[in-house]
Amino acid sequence: MIACLGRIVQDTDADSIPDDDVSTLSESLDLQGTIESGGITGVADKDFGGLYSVKPLALIKPSGTEDIARVVKAASQTSHLTVAARGNGHSINGQAMADGGLVIDMRSTEENHFKPLTIDGSHYIDVSGGALWEDVLRRCVSMFRLAPRSWTDYLSLTVGGTLSNAGVSGQAFRFGPQTSNVTELEVVTGKGEITVCSETQNSELFFGALGGLGQLGIITRARVKLQQAPDMVRWIRLVYTEFEEFTRDAEFLVTQEEGESFDYVEGFVFSNSDDPINGWPSVPLDPDHEFNPAHIPQTASSVLYCLEVALHYRNSDRPSTVDTAVSRLLERLGFIQLLKFQLNVSYVEFLLRVKQVEEHAKANGNWDSPHPWLNIFISKSSIVDFDRTVFRKMLKDGVGGPMLIYPLLRSKWDSRTSVVLPEGEIFYIVALLRFVPKGPTVEKLVAQNHEIIKWCNKEGLDFKLYLPHYQSKEDWKRHFGNQWTRFVERKTSFDPMAILAPGQKIFKRTHIIKP
Ligand code: FAD
């Protein structure tokens, strides 16, 4: 098998591998799953971003962890073959691709693990790294009335894909990101070793893999913390004209104890116009809700702010009890009273809310168009400057999709993971979720993202990219800052030849890692 791989790599370039060579590879690897090559690796050279496309040597659909370990081991015996785990390919910048390398389709392993556990009275579920969060949600709620505590806004993402970044949504202020809500992982390292790790067992690998951008290992199983699932959610949107009031209220809510705040807190910026995508019509939650711009003060600027909150409740709760709880929480907030929108939806429907956006966007052809998205963590100390220049000037007409902004608390993130954050306890996630038709505008928008980052650097803002994308080692070093040395040490221990996740462009495939 190793000889066969060596021959493929030395004698030919990736595009010219005849199919029968890959079949030989398949046979020698002795996989339970399958290998696809030639014209049928289609899914592996695309991602949601639609900005990059590179051809792998082969797409492997493993049947389980053993297959994955075999593939990584085989790659480690060659001089330059790389391996990319592909979750659901919802990266923006080719992070799950492998140019001339082996792409492992993690989705084919989704059924391998789904096992509930109770440890010391707490509930957990063991799930596959390739499982979609939306399936984890549906199964946990319907079978056990339990659910994970921390989510992403959109759930057609894999467990391994989000854990390799962080996994952030409106519950993170209370429970931390998804990386703070797992207690054990099974990982295939870059040496092809299958390792179970946790806070107390192989802890360097456990914390390193969380937020590790796929650099240290392929997550094949995760143990996720569960809580009782509520039945229903009161979903509310509140409009603000002043950024200072919006951030004051958002920060107030995320710093209150459970029971003294909402269960979900997010927010977004929208343009003060009737633009159907970027303006007032983007705020109401229901077609029956009317956004009456007459309620916006004359003094309002080019952009407005919307605080989005949600409160969980049970079917057995009386409507008046829910109303009272909501009123008590809202009475301390300074939104425009006549621009409040609310809806009662089931908990599952609430968590799957972006699925509806997806269906709509697919119907009008926007889902498959390029998405030059930009996600940034910005510290509280820099957020007012960011608003003044970026939202109010550069992006005052919107980005053709949501411009999210909401506060998070550093103390809910474990500093032992590989995630990097700005300084200070309160920081904001800003997500510019651009939906654009194909064409020259895409380059312009990518250039605008660069301009925003350049401006942040020039003004000395305290920020870090989320779902980072850099081309040079120097930029990556700057990104990791004082965590770079630890990250390189972990890489050296667990993927010394830099076989894994080449699409992140952090390390070059080699035999020795150079710091
Ligand atoms: P992929 O894109 O397939 O992979 C991402 C990276 O992780 C690659 O480097 C890949 O090699 C590596 N990887 C994949 N699987 C594994 C594994 N099992 N083990 C190790 N490494 C692996 N993020 C948020 O935090 N919050 C949100 O609310 C949110 N909403 C989103 C909405 C949409 C519509 C989209 C497109 C993205 C959103 N994201 C959000 C970003 C998302 O979390 C990341 O893009 C994530 O990487 C996507 O998961 P995936 O399964 O598609 O991973």
GROMACS .gro file of C-alpha atoms in nm, residues 81-382:
model
  302
   81LEU     CA    1   0.051   1.391   0.058
   82THR     CA    2  -0.188   1.591   0.279
   83VAL     CA    3  -0.526   1.503   0.431
   84ALA     CA    4  -0.823   1.736   0.481
   85ALA     CA    5  -1.125   1.638   0.686
   86ARG     CA    6  -1.428   1.786   0.516
   87GLY     CA    7  -1.722   1.845   0.746
   88ASN     CA    8  -2.008   1.995   0.551
   89GLY     CA    9  -1.782   2.225   0.347
   90HIS     CA   10  -1.931   2.543   0.493
   91SER     CA   11  -1.598   2.719   0.513
   92ILE     CA   12  -1.549   3.038   0.316
   93ASN     CA   13  -1.186   3.025   0.207
   94GLY     CA   14  -1.110   2.667   0.107
   95GLN     CA   15  -1.017   2.559   0.461
   96ALA     CA   16  -1.154   2.205   0.407
   97MET     CA   17  -0.977   2.151   0.074
   98ALA     CA   18  -0.653   1.968  -0.010
   99ASP     CA   19  -0.478   2.061  -0.332
  100GLY     CA   20  -0.367   1.726  -0.479
  101GLY     CA   21  -0.425   1.564  -0.141
  102LEU     CA   22  -0.680   1.333   0.016
  103VAL     CA   23  -1.012   1.476   0.130
  104ILE     CA   24  -1.201   1.275   0.388
  105ASP     CA   25  -1.576   1.319   0.371
  106MET     CA   26  -1.668   1.316   0.740
  107ARG     CA   27  -2.040   1.308   0.661
  108SER     CA   28  -2.011   0.940   0.573
  109THR     CA   29  -1.936   0.866   0.940
  110GLU     CA   30  -2.236   1.048   1.081
  111GLU     CA   31  -2.423   0.737   1.197
  112ASN     CA   32  -2.126   0.585   1.380
  113HIS     CA   33  -2.191   0.739   1.720
  114PHE     CA   34  -2.512   0.843   1.889
  115LYS     CA   35  -2.511   0.732   2.247
  116PRO     CA   36  -2.662   0.910   2.548
  117LEU     CA   37  -2.480   0.892   2.883
  118THR     CA   38  -2.544   1.008   3.235
  119ILE     CA   39  -2.237   1.081   3.444
  120ASP     CA   40  -2.278   1.202   3.804
  121GLY     CA   41  -2.637   1.303   3.725
  122SER     CA   42  -2.541   1.512   3.419
  123HIS     CA   43  -2.652   1.421   3.067
  124TYR     CA   44  -2.424   1.387   2.764
  125ILE     CA   45  -2.444   1.254   2.412
  126ASP     CA   46  -2.159   1.091   2.221
  127VAL     CA   47  -2.190   1.193   1.857
  128SER     CA   48  -1.983   1.150   1.541
  129GLY     CA   49  -1.751   1.428   1.428
  130GLY     CA   50  -1.928   1.410   1.092
  131ALA     CA   51  -2.280   1.445   1.234
  132LEU     CA   52  -2.476   1.759   1.152
  133TRP     CA   53  -2.585   1.964   1.453
  134GLU     CA   54  -2.940   1.977   1.313
  135ASP     CA   55  -2.960   1.596   1.334
  136VAL     CA   56  -2.814   1.597   1.684
  137LEU     CA   57  -3.083   1.847   1.783
  138ARG     CA   58  -3.376   1.659   1.630
  139ARG     CA   59  -3.270   1.323   1.769
  140CYS     CA   60  -3.188   1.447   2.119
  141VAL     CA   61  -3.515   1.638   2.153
  142SER     CA   62  -3.741   1.372   2.006
  143MET     CA   63  -3.579   1.079   2.186
  144PHE     CA   64  -3.482   1.225   2.526
  145ARG     CA   65  -3.630   1.576   2.553
  146LEU     CA   66  -3.269   1.688   2.600
  147ALA     CA   67  -3.054   1.920   2.387
  148PRO     CA   68  -2.701   2.062   2.368
  149ARG     CA   69  -2.670   2.398   2.545
  150SER     CA   70  -2.460   2.599   2.299
  151TRP     CA   71  -2.529   2.630   1.927
  152THR     CA   72  -2.442   2.800   1.602
  153ASP     CA   73  -2.710   3.005   1.426
  154TYR     CA   74  -2.720   2.761   1.139
  155LEU     CA   75  -2.713   2.389   1.209
  156SER     CA   76  -2.622   2.220   0.879
  157LEU     CA   77  -2.264   2.225   1.008
  158THR     CA   78  -2.077   1.927   1.143
  159VAL     CA   79  -1.980   1.869   1.503
  160GLY     CA   80  -1.611   1.837   1.409
  161GLY     CA   81  -1.622   2.142   1.181
  162THR     CA   82  -1.758   2.383   1.443
  163LEU     CA   83  -1.549   2.237   1.728
  164SER     CA   84  -1.240   2.301   1.515
  165ASN     CA   85  -1.331   2.670   1.516
  166ALA     CA   86  -1.542   2.753   1.828
  167GLY     CA   87  -1.916   2.738   1.752
  168VAL     CA   88  -2.086   3.059   1.856
  169SER     CA   89  -2.446   3.175   1.884
  170GLY     CA   90  -2.678   3.362   2.119
  171GLN     CA   91  -2.637   3.107   2.401
  172ALA     CA   92  -2.257   3.147   2.419
  173PHE     CA   93  -2.277   3.436   2.667
  174ARG     CA   94  -2.413   3.190   2.923
  175PHE     CA   95  -2.255   2.855   2.833
  176GLY     CA   96  -1.954   2.960   2.631
  177PRO     CA   97  -1.896   2.848   2.271
  178GLN     CA   98  -1.951   2.486   2.166
  179THR     CA   99  -1.584   2.422   2.248
  180SER     CA  100  -1.672   2.488   2.615
  181ASN     CA  101  -1.950   2.231   2.604
  182VAL     CA  102  -1.769   1.907   2.522
  183THR     CA  103  -1.592   1.688   2.775
  184GLU     CA  104  -1.427   1.418   2.565
  185LEU     CA  105  -1.308   1.373   2.207
  186GLU     CA  106  -1.186   1.084   2.000
  187VAL     CA  107  -0.924   1.216   1.760
  188VAL     CA  108  -0.713   1.071   1.479
  189THR     CA  109  -0.383   1.258   1.503
  190GLY     CA  110  -0.153   1.349   1.216
  191LYS     CA  111   0.046   1.036   1.304
  192GLY     CA  112  -0.261   0.826   1.233
  193GLU     CA  113  -0.308   0.740   1.602
  194ILE     CA  114  -0.659   0.706   1.743
  195THR     CA  115  -0.661   0.888   2.078
  196VAL     CA  116  -0.936   0.951   2.330
  197CYS     CA  117  -0.878   1.279   2.510
  198SER     CA  118  -1.039   1.499   2.773
  199GLU     CA  119  -0.947   1.755   3.038
  200THR     CA  120  -0.774   1.480   3.237
  201GLN     CA  121  -0.659   1.237   2.965
  202ASN     CA  122  -0.428   1.353   2.683
  203SER     CA  123  -0.535   1.705   2.773
  204GLU     CA  124  -0.292   1.881   2.535
  205LEU     CA  125  -0.461   1.711   2.242
  206PHE     CA  126  -0.810   1.774   2.383
  207PHE     CA  127  -0.762   2.148   2.432
  208GLY     CA  128  -0.543   2.182   2.123
  209ALA     CA  129  -0.800   2.021   1.892
  210LEU     CA  130  -1.078   2.249   2.024
  211GLY     CA  131  -1.055   2.559   1.804
  212GLY     CA  132  -0.745   2.398   1.648
  213LEU     CA  133  -0.853   2.461   1.285
  214GLY     CA  134  -0.814   2.089   1.218
  215GLN     CA  135  -0.436   2.117   1.264
  216LEU     CA  136  -0.384   1.860   1.539
  217GLY     CA  137  -0.625   1.584   1.457
  218ILE     CA  138  -0.950   1.475   1.300
  219ILE     CA  139  -1.233   1.470   1.552
  220THR     CA  140  -1.423   1.146   1.503
  221ARG     CA  141  -1.636   1.156   1.819
  222ALA     CA  142  -1.736   1.426   2.068
  223ARG     CA  143  -1.908   1.402   2.407
  224VAL     CA  144  -2.148   1.695   2.421
  225LYS     CA  145  -2.313   1.830   2.738
  226LEU     CA  146  -2.694   1.827   2.735
  227GLN     CA  147  -2.967   2.011   2.922
  228GLN     CA  148  -3.346   1.972   2.944
  229ALA     CA  149  -3.495   2.100   2.617
  230PRO     CA  150  -3.763   2.367   2.658
  231ASP     CA  151  -4.081   2.330   2.450
  232MET     CA  152  -4.117   2.684   2.329
  233VAL     CA  153  -3.934   3.010   2.276
  234ARG     CA  154  -4.055   3.371   2.287
  235TRP     CA  155  -3.844   3.529   2.011
  236ILE     CA  156  -3.816   3.908   2.024
  237ARG     CA  157  -3.653   4.185   1.817
  238LEU     CA  158  -3.605   4.536   1.956
  239VAL     CA  159  -3.491   4.836   1.754
  240TYR     CA  160  -3.243   5.101   1.871
  241THR     CA  161  -3.119   5.418   1.708
  242GLU     CA  162  -2.815   5.473   1.931
  243PHE     CA  163  -2.524   5.231   1.931
  244GLU     CA  164  -2.434   5.320   2.291
  245GLU     CA  165  -2.784   5.224   2.413
  246PHE     CA  166  -2.786   4.906   2.207
  247THR     CA  167  -2.448   4.792   2.345
  248ARG     CA  168  -2.534   4.901   2.701
  249ASP     CA  169  -2.849   4.685   2.698
  250ALA     CA  170  -2.681   4.391   2.523
  251GLU     CA  171  -2.394   4.398   2.774
  252PHE     CA  172  -2.639   4.429   3.063
  253LEU     CA  173  -2.827   4.118   2.948
  254VAL     CA  174  -2.519   3.903   2.893
  255THR     CA  175  -2.379   3.983   3.237
  256GLN     CA  176  -2.693   3.885   3.434
  257GLU     CA  177  -2.738   3.554   3.612
  258GLU     CA  178  -2.953   3.279   3.461
  259GLY     CA  179  -3.316   3.360   3.546
  260GLU     CA  180  -3.239   3.734   3.539
  261SER     CA  181  -3.189   3.751   3.163
  262PHE     CA  182  -3.297   3.599   2.835
  263ASP     CA  183  -3.172   3.257   2.721
  264TYR     CA  184  -3.041   3.390   2.393
  265VAL     CA  185  -2.892   3.732   2.312
  266GLU     CA  186  -2.776   3.843   1.969
  267GLY     CA  187  -2.806   4.158   1.761
  268PHE     CA  188  -2.757   4.303   1.417
  269VAL     CA  189  -2.705   4.628   1.233
  270PHE     CA  190  -2.936   4.724   0.949
  271SER     CA  191  -2.958   5.016   0.717
  272ASN     CA  192  -3.203   5.295   0.790
  273SER     CA  193  -3.385   5.250   0.460
  274ASP     CA  194  -3.662   5.054   0.297
  275ASP     CA  195  -3.414   4.823   0.119
  276PRO     CA  196  -3.583   4.479   0.132
  277ILE     CA  197  -3.266   4.292   0.232
  278ASN     CA  198  -3.053   4.542   0.422
  279GLY     CA  199  -3.314   4.778   0.564
  280TRP     CA  200  -3.632   4.794   0.777
  281PRO     CA  201  -3.802   4.489   0.613
  282SER     CA  202  -3.520   4.267   0.750
  283VAL     CA  203  -3.640   4.321   1.108
  284PRO     CA  204  -3.996   4.184   1.152
  285LEU     CA  205  -4.022   3.817   1.246
  286ASP     CA  206  -4.350   3.749   1.074
  287PRO     CA  207  -4.512   3.867   0.750
  288ASP     CA  208  -4.799   4.003   0.965
  289HIS     CA  209  -4.563   4.238   1.151
  290GLU     CA  210  -4.533   4.588   1.013
  291PHE     CA  211  -4.218   4.796   1.054
  292ASN     CA  212  -4.345   5.153   1.070
  293PRO     CA  213  -4.052   5.390   0.998
  294ALA     CA  214  -4.255   5.681   1.139
  295HIS     CA  215  -4.141   5.554   1.482
  296ILE     CA  216  -3.774   5.616   1.399
  297PRO     CA  217  -3.659   5.951   1.541
  298GLN     CA  218  -3.558   6.214   1.283
  299THR     CA  219  -3.216   6.231   1.444
  300ALA     CA  220  -3.136   5.866   1.360
  301SER     CA  221  -2.826   5.799   1.153
  302SER     CA  222  -2.772   5.589   0.839
  303VAL     CA  223  -2.782   5.263   1.032
  304LEU     CA  224  -3.001   5.124   1.311
  305TYR     CA  225  -2.948   4.839   1.557
  306CYS     CA  226  -3.163   4.544   1.649
  307LEU     CA  227  -3.127   4.348   1.971
  308GLU     CA  228  -3.252   3.992   1.924
  309VAL     CA  229  -3.343   3.798   2.237
  310ALA     CA  230  -3.532   3.482   2.324
  311LEU     CA  231  -3.682   3.329   2.637
  312HIS     CA  232  -3.740   2.956   2.677
  313TYR     CA  233  -4.061   2.821   2.828
  314ARG     CA  234  -4.266   2.506   2.867
  315ASN     CA  235  -4.604   2.418   2.722
  316SER     CA  236  -4.730   2.393   3.079
  317ASP     CA  237  -4.639   2.759   3.152
  318ARG     CA  238  -4.942   2.990   3.145
  319PRO     CA  239  -4.923   3.262   2.873
  320SER     CA  240  -4.959   3.529   3.143
  321THR     CA  241  -4.655   3.389   3.326
  322VAL     CA  242  -4.444   3.412   3.010
  323ASP     CA  243  -4.576   3.765   2.940
  324THR     CA  244  -4.486   3.875   3.292
  325ALA     CA  245  -4.136   3.729   3.272
  326VAL     CA  246  -4.075   3.897   2.933
  327SER     CA  247  -4.213   4.235   3.048
  328ARG     CA  248  -3.995   4.226   3.359
  329LEU     CA  249  -3.685   4.176   3.144
  330LEU     CA  250  -3.784   4.430   2.878
  331GLU     CA  251  -3.872   4.710   3.119
  332ARG     CA  252  -3.505   4.774   3.190
  333LEU     CA  253  -3.414   4.817   2.823
  334GLY     CA  254  -3.403   5.139   2.617
  335PHE     CA  255  -3.534   5.031   2.275
  336ILE     CA  256  -3.792   5.218   2.068
  337GLN     CA  257  -4.110   5.089   2.233
  338LEU     CA  258  -4.316   5.087   1.914
  339LEU     CA  259  -4.052   4.893   1.723
  340LYS     CA  260  -4.076   4.565   1.910
  341PHE     CA  261  -4.155   4.240   1.727
  342GLN     CA  262  -4.225   3.906   1.891
  343LEU     CA  263  -4.324   3.556   1.802
  344ASN     CA  264  -4.380   3.227   1.985
  345VAL     CA  265  -4.215   2.932   1.813
  346SER     CA  266  -4.118   2.582   1.917
  347TYR     CA  267  -3.763   2.542   2.048
  348VAL     CA  268  -3.665   2.323   1.753
  349GLU     CA  269  -3.817   2.567   1.505
  350PHE     CA  270  -3.622   2.850   1.668
  351LEU     CA  271  -3.292   2.666   1.646
  352LEU     CA  272  -3.363   2.574   1.284
  353ARG     CA  273  -3.463   2.931   1.191
  354VAL     CA  274  -3.178   2.977   0.940
  355LYS     CA  275  -3.293   2.665   0.754
  356GLN     CA  276  -3.586   2.873   0.630
  357VAL     CA  277  -3.345   3.141   0.508
  358GLU     CA  278  -3.151   2.866   0.329
  359GLU     CA  279  -3.463   2.734   0.157
  360HIS     CA  280  -3.560   3.084   0.049
  361ALA     CA  281  -3.207   3.165  -0.075
  362LYS     CA  282  -3.190   2.834  -0.262
  363ALA     CA  283  -3.519   2.914  -0.432
  364ASN     CA  284  -3.388   3.249  -0.559
  365GLY     CA  285  -3.041   3.120  -0.648
  366ASN     CA  286  -2.851   3.309  -0.375
  367TRP     CA  287  -2.743   3.015  -0.165
  368ASP     CA  288  -2.497   2.881  -0.418
  369SER     CA  289  -2.354   3.221  -0.511
  370PRO     CA  290  -2.019   3.327  -0.358
  371HIS     CA  291  -2.010   3.438   0.004
  372PRO     CA  292  -1.713   3.660   0.087
  373TRP     CA  293  -1.793   3.657   0.460
  374LEU     CA  294  -1.590   3.825   0.730
  375ASN     CA  295  -1.609   3.729   1.098
  376ILE     CA  296  -1.423   3.926   1.363
  377PHE     CA  297  -1.400   3.922   1.742
  378ILE     CA  298  -1.359   4.283   1.857
  379SER     CA  299  -1.296   4.389   2.213
  380LYS     CA  300  -1.544   4.617   2.392
  381SER     CA  301  -1.276   4.886   2.402
  382SER     CA  302  -1.271   4.904   2.020
   0.00000   0.00000   0.00000
